[in-house]
mmCIF file of C-alpha atoms and ligand atoms in Angstrom:
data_model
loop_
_atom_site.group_PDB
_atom_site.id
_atom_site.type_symbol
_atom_site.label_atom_id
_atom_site.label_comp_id
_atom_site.label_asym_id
_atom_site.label_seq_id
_atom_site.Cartn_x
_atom_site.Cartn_y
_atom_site.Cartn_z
ATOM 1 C CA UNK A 54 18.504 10.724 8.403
ATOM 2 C CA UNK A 55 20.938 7.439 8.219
ATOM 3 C CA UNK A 56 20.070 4.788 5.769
ATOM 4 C CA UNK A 57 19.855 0.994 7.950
ATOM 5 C CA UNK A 58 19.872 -2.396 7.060
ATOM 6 C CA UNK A 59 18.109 -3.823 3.946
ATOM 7 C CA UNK A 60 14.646 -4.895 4.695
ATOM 8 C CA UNK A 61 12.764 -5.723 1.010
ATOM 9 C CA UNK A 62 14.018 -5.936 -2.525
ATOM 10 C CA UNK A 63 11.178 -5.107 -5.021
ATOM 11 C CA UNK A 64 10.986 -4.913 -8.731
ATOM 12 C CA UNK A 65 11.769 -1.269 -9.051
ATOM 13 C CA UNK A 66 12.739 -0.173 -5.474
ATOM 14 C CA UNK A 67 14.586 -1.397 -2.762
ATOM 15 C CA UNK A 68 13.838 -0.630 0.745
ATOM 16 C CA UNK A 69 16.216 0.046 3.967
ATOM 17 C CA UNK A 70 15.511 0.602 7.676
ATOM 18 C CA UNK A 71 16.339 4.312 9.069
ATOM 19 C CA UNK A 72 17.593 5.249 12.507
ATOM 20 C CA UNK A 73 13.911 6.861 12.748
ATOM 21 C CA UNK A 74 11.641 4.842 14.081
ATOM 22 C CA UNK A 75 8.768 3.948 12.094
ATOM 23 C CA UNK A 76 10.545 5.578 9.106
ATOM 24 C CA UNK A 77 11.595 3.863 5.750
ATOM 25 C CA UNK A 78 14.090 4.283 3.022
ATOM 26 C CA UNK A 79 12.609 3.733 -0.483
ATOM 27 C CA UNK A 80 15.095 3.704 -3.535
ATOM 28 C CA UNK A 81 13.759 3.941 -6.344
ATOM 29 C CA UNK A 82 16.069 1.894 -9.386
ATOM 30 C CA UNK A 83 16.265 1.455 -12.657
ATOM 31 C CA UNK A 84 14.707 -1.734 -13.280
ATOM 32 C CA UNK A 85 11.854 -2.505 -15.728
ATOM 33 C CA UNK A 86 10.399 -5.954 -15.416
ATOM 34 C CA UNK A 87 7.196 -7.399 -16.964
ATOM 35 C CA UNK A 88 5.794 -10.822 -16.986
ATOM 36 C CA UNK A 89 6.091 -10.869 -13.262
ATOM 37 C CA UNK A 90 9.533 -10.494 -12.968
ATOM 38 C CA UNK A 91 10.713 -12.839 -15.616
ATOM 39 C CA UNK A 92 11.894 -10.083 -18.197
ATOM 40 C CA UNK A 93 14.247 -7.269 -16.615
ATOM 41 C CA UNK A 94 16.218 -4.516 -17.757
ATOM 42 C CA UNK A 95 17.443 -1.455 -16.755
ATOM 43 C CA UNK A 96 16.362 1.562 -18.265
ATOM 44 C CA UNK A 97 18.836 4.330 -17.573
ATOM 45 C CA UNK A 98 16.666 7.501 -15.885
ATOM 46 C CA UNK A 99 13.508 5.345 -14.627
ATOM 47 C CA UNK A 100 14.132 5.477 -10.846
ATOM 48 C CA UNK A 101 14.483 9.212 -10.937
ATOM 49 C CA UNK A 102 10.973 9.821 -13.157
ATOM 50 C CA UNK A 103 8.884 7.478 -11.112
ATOM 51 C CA UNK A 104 10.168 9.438 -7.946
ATOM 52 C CA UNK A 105 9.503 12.438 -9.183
ATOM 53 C CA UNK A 106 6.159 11.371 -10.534
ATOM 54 C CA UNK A 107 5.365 9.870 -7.716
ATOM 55 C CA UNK A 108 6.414 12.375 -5.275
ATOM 56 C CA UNK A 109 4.007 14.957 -6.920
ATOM 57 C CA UNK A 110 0.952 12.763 -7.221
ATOM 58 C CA UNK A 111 1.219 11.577 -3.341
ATOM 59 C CA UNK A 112 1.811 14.969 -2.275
ATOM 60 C CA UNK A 113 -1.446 15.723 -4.409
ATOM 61 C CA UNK A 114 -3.429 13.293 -2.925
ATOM 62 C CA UNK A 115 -2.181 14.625 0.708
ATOM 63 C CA UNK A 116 -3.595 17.686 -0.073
ATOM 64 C CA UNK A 117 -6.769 16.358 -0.976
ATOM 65 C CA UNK A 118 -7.209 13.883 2.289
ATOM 66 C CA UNK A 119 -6.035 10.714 1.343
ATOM 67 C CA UNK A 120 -4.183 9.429 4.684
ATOM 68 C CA UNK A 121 -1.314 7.784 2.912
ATOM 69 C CA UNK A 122 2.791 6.566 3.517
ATOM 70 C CA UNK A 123 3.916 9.660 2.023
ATOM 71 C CA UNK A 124 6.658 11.505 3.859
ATOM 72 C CA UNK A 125 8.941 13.290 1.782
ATOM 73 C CA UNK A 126 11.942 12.652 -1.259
ATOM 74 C CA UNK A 127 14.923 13.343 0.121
ATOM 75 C CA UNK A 128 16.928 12.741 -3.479
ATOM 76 C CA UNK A 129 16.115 12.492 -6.719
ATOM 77 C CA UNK A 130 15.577 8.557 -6.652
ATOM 78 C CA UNK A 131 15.271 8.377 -2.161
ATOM 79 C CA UNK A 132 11.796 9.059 -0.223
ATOM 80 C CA UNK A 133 11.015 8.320 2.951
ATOM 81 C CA UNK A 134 7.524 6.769 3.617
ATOM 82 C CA UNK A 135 5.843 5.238 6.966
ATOM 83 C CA UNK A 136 6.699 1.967 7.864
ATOM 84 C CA UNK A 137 3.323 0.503 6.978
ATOM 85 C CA UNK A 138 2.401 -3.367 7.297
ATOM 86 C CA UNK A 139 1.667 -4.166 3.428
ATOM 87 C CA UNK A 140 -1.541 -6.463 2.998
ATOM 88 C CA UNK A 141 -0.987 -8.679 0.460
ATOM 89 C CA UNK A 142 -3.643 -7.216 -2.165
ATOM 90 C CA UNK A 143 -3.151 -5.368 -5.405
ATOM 91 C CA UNK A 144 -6.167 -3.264 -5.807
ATOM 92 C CA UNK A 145 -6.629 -2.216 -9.343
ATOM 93 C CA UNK A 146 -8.956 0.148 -10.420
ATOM 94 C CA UNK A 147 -9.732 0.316 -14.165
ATOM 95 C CA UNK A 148 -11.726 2.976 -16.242
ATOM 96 C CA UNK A 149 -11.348 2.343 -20.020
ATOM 97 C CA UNK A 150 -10.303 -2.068 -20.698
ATOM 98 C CA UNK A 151 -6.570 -2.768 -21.642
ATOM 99 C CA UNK A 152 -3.720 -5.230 -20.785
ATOM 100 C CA UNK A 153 -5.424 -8.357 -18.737
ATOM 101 C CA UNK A 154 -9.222 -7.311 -19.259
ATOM 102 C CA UNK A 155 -8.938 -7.275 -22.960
ATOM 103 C CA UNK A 156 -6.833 -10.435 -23.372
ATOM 104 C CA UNK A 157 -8.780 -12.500 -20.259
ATOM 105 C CA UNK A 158 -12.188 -11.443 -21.147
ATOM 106 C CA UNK A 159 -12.316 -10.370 -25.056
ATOM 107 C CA UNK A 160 -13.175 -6.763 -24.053
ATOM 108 C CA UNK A 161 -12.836 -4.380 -26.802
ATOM 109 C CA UNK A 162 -9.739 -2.499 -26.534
ATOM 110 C CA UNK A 163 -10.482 0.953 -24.685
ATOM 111 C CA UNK A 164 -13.887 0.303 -23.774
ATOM 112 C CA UNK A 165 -15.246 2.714 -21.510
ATOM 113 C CA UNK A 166 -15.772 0.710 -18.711
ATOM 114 C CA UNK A 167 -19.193 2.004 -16.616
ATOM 115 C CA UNK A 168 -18.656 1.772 -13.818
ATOM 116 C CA UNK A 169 -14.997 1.627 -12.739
ATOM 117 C CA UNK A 170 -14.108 -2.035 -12.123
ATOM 118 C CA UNK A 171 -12.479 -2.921 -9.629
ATOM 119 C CA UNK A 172 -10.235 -6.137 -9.110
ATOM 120 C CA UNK A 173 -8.549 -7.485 -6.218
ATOM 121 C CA UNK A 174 -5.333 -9.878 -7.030
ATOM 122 C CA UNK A 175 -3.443 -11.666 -4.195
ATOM 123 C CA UNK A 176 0.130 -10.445 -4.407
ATOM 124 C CA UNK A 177 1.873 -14.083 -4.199
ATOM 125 C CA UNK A 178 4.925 -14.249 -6.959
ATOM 126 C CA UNK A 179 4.599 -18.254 -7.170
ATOM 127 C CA UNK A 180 0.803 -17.974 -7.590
ATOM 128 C CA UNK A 181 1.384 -15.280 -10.415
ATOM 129 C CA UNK A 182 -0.279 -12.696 -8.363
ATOM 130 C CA UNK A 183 -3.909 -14.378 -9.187
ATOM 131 C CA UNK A 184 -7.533 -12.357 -9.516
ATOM 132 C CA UNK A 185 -9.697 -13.709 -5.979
ATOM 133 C CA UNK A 186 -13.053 -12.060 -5.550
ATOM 134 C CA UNK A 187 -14.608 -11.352 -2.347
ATOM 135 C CA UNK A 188 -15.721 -13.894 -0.869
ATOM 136 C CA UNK A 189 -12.361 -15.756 -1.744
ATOM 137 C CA UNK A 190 -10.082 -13.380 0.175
ATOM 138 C CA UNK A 191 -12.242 -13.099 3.412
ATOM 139 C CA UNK A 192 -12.783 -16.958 3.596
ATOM 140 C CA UNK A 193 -8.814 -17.502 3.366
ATOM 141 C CA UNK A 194 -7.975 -14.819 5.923
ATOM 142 C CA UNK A 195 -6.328 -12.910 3.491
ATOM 143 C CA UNK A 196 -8.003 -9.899 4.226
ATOM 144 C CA UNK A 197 -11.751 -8.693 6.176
ATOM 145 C CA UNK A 198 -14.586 -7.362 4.562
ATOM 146 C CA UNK A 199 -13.963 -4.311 6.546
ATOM 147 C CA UNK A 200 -11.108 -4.302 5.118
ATOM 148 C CA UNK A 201 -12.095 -4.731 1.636
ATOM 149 C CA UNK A 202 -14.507 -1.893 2.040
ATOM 150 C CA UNK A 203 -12.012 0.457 3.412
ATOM 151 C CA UNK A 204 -9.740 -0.463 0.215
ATOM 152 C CA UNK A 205 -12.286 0.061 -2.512
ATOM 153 C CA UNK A 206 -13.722 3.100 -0.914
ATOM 154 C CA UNK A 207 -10.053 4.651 -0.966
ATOM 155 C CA UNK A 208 -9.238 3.388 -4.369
ATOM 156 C CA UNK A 209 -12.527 5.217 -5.868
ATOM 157 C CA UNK A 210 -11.585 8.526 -4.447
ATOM 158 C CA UNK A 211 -8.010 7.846 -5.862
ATOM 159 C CA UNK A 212 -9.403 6.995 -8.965
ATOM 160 C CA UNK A 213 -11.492 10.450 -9.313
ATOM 161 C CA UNK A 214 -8.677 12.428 -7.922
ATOM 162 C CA UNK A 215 -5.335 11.298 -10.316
ATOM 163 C CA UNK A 216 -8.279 10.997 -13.062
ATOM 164 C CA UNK A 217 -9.467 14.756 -12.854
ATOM 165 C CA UNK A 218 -5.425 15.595 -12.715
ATOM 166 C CA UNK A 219 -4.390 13.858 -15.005
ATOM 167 C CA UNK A 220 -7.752 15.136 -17.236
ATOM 168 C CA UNK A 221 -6.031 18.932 -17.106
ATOM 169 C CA UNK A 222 -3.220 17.887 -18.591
ATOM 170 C CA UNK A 223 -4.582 15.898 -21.843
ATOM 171 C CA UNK A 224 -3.947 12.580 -20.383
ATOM 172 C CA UNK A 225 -6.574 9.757 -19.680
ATOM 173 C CA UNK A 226 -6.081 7.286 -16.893
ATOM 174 C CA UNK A 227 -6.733 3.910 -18.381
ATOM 175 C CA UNK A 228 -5.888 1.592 -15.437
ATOM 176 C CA UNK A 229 -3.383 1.731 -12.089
ATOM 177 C CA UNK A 230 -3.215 -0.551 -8.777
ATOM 178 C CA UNK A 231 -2.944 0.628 -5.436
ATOM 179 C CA UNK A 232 -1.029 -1.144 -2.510
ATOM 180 C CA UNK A 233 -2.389 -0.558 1.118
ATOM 181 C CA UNK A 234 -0.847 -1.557 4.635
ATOM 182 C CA UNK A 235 -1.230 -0.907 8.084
ATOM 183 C CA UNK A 236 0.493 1.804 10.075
ATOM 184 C CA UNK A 237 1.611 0.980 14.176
ATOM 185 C CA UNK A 238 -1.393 2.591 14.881
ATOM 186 C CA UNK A 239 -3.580 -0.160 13.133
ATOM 187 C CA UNK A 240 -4.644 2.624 10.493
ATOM 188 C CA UNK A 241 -5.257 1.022 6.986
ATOM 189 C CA UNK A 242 -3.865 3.464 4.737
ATOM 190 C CA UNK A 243 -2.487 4.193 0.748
ATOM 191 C CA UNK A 244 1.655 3.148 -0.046
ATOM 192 C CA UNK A 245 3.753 1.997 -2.413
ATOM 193 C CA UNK A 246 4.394 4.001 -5.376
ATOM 194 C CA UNK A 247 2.092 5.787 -8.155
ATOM 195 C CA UNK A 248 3.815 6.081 -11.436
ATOM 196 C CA UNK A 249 3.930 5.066 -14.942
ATOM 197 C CA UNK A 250 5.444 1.577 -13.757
ATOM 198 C CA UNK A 251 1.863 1.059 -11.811
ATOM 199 C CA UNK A 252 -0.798 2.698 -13.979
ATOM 200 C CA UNK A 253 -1.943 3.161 -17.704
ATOM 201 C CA UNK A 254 -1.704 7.270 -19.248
ATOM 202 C CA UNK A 255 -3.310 7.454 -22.665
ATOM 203 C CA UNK A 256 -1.786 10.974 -24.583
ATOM 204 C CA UNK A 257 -5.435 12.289 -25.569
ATOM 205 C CA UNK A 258 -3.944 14.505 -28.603
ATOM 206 C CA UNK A 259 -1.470 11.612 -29.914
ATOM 207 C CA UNK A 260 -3.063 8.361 -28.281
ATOM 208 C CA UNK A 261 0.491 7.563 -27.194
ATOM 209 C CA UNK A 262 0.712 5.041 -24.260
ATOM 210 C CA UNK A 263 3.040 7.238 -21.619
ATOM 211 C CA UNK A 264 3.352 3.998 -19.249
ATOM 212 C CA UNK A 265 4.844 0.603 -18.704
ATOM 213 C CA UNK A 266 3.096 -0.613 -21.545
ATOM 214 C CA UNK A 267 5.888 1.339 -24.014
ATOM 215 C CA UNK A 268 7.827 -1.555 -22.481
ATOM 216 C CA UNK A 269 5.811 -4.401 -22.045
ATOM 217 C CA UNK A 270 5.311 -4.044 -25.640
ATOM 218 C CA UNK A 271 8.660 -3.143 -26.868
ATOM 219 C CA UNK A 272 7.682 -0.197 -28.446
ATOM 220 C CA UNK A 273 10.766 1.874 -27.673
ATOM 221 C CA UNK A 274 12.139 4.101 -24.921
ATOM 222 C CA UNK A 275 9.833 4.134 -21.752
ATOM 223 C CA UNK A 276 11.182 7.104 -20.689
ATOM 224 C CA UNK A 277 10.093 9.500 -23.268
ATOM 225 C CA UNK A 278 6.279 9.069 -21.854
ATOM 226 C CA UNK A 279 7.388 9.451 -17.823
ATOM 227 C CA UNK A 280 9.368 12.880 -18.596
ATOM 228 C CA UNK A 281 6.149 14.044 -20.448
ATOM 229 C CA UNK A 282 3.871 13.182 -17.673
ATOM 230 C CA UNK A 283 6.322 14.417 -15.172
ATOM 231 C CA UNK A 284 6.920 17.542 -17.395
ATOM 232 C CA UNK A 285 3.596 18.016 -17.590
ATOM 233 C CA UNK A 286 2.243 17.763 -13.646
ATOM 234 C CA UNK A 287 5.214 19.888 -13.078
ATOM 235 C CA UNK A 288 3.806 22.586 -15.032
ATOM 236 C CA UNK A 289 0.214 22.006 -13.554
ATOM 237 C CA UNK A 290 1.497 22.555 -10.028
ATOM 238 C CA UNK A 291 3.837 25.402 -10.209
ATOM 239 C CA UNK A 292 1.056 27.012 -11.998
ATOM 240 C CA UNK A 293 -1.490 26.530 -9.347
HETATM 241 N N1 UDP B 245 -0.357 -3.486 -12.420
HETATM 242 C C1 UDP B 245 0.718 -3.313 -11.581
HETATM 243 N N2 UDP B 245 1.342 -4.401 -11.051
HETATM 244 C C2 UDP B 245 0.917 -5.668 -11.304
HETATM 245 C C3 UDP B 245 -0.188 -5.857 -12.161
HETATM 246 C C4 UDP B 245 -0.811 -4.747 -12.706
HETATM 247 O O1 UDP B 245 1.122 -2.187 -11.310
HETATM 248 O O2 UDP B 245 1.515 -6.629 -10.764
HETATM 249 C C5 UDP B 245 -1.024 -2.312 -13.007
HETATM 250 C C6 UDP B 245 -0.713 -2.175 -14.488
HETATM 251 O O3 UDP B 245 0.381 -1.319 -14.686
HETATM 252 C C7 UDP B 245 -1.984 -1.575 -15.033
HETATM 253 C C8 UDP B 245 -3.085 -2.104 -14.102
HETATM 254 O O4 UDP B 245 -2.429 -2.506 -12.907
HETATM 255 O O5 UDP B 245 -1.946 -0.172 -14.936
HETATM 256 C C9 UDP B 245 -3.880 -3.247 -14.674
HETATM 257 O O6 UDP B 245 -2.987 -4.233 -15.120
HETATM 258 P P1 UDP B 245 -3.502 -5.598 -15.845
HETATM 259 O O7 UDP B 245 -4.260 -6.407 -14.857
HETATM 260 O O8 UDP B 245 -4.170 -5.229 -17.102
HETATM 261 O O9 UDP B 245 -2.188 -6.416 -16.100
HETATM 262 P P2 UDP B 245 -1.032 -6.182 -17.189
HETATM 263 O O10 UDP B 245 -1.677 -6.362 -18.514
HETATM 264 O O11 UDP B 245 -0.538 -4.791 -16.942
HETATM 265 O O12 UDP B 245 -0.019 -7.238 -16.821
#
């Protein structure tokens, strides 16, 4: 497999072209950003635990029927994934309140939230990504309701599936987003990434935060939490 041409610079990955049709490159860096892009660093080790965390939970999720991007990691910080058409919608799925739900709507802090919420955000960097409902996104064309449907359907058997997982190895599953785009076949179906950078882990024995929020909230080296998480699902599947 030969990398091509850049096609899509993201906030931890960058994405080439491969002389496969159909088939992209996904490099996973270093980067940590928060507050939509405008703080950055790089945080030596990151690429290579998200793609390893990632890599595990997709192939999970394979197993279990979600149709998804998913093709294999061909180094410790390359995969290769479908060449999907990305709609632009960040579904996030969220079981217990934190980050935006507490501050936007005075929740109390790990509220077990019954049932799941779900929130759909237009992914537009000059609009700061903002919350739409419904109604919103299918009157501006942004997306169907079929489509909508499909989404929140896929995101609620993602959400019992990495919550269960996660469950068996003494973590809770706060909050995550999922990313969705079309495949040449017009199949709507699961990408981007699922790791630390994208969800919320809760340590159930310490209470530890073993996610982005380590840096969002400067509370030290992000990448003690991903190597526990990954240590941990490592265990969990050579065991199976
Ligand atoms: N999230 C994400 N990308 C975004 C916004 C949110 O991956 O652009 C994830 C975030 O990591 C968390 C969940 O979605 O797991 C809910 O995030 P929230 O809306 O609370 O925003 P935050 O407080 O994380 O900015």
């Amino acid at each position: 497999m030969e990398k091509g041409s850049l096609l899509y610079t993201g906030k931890a990955k960058n994405v080439y072209t491969t002389d496969q049709a159909g088939i992209l490159w996904v490099e996973y860096t270093n980067q940590a950003t928060a507050l939509n892009g405008k703080r950055k660093e790089q945080i030596t080790n990151k690429g290579q635990l998200n793609s390893a965390i990632s890599d595990l939970l997709f192939k999970y999720l394979t197993q279990q029927g979600i149709v998804n991007h998913y093709v294999e990691q061909i180094s410790p910080v390359v995969q290769l994934v479908k060449q999907v058409t990305i709609l632009p919608i960040e579904v996030v799925v969220r079981n217990y309140a934190a980050g935006h739900f507490v501050t936007k709507y005075n929740a109390p802090e790990m509220k077990h939230l019954v049932p799941s919420v779900h929130e759909f955000y237009f992914k537009d960097d000059a609009l700061d990504d903002p919350f739409m409902n419904d109604e919103q996104i299918i009157a501006l064309d942004i997306a169907t309701e079929a489509e909508l449907v499909i989404m929140r359907s896929e995101a609620n058997r993602v959400n019992k599936l990495l919550s269960d997982i996660f469950k068996k190895i003494g973590i809770t599953l706060i909050d995550f987003k999922l990313e969705f785009g079309y495949t040449a076949e017009q199949q709507l179906i699961l990408a981007d990434e699922l790791s630390p950078d994208n969800m919320r882990l809760i340590d159930d024995v310490t209470g530890d935060s073993l996610d982005k929020d380590v840096f969002r909230k400067n509370l030290g080296d992000v990448t003690v939490g991903y190597q526990i998480v990954l240590d941990r699902l490592q265990k969990l599947f050579t065991e199976k």
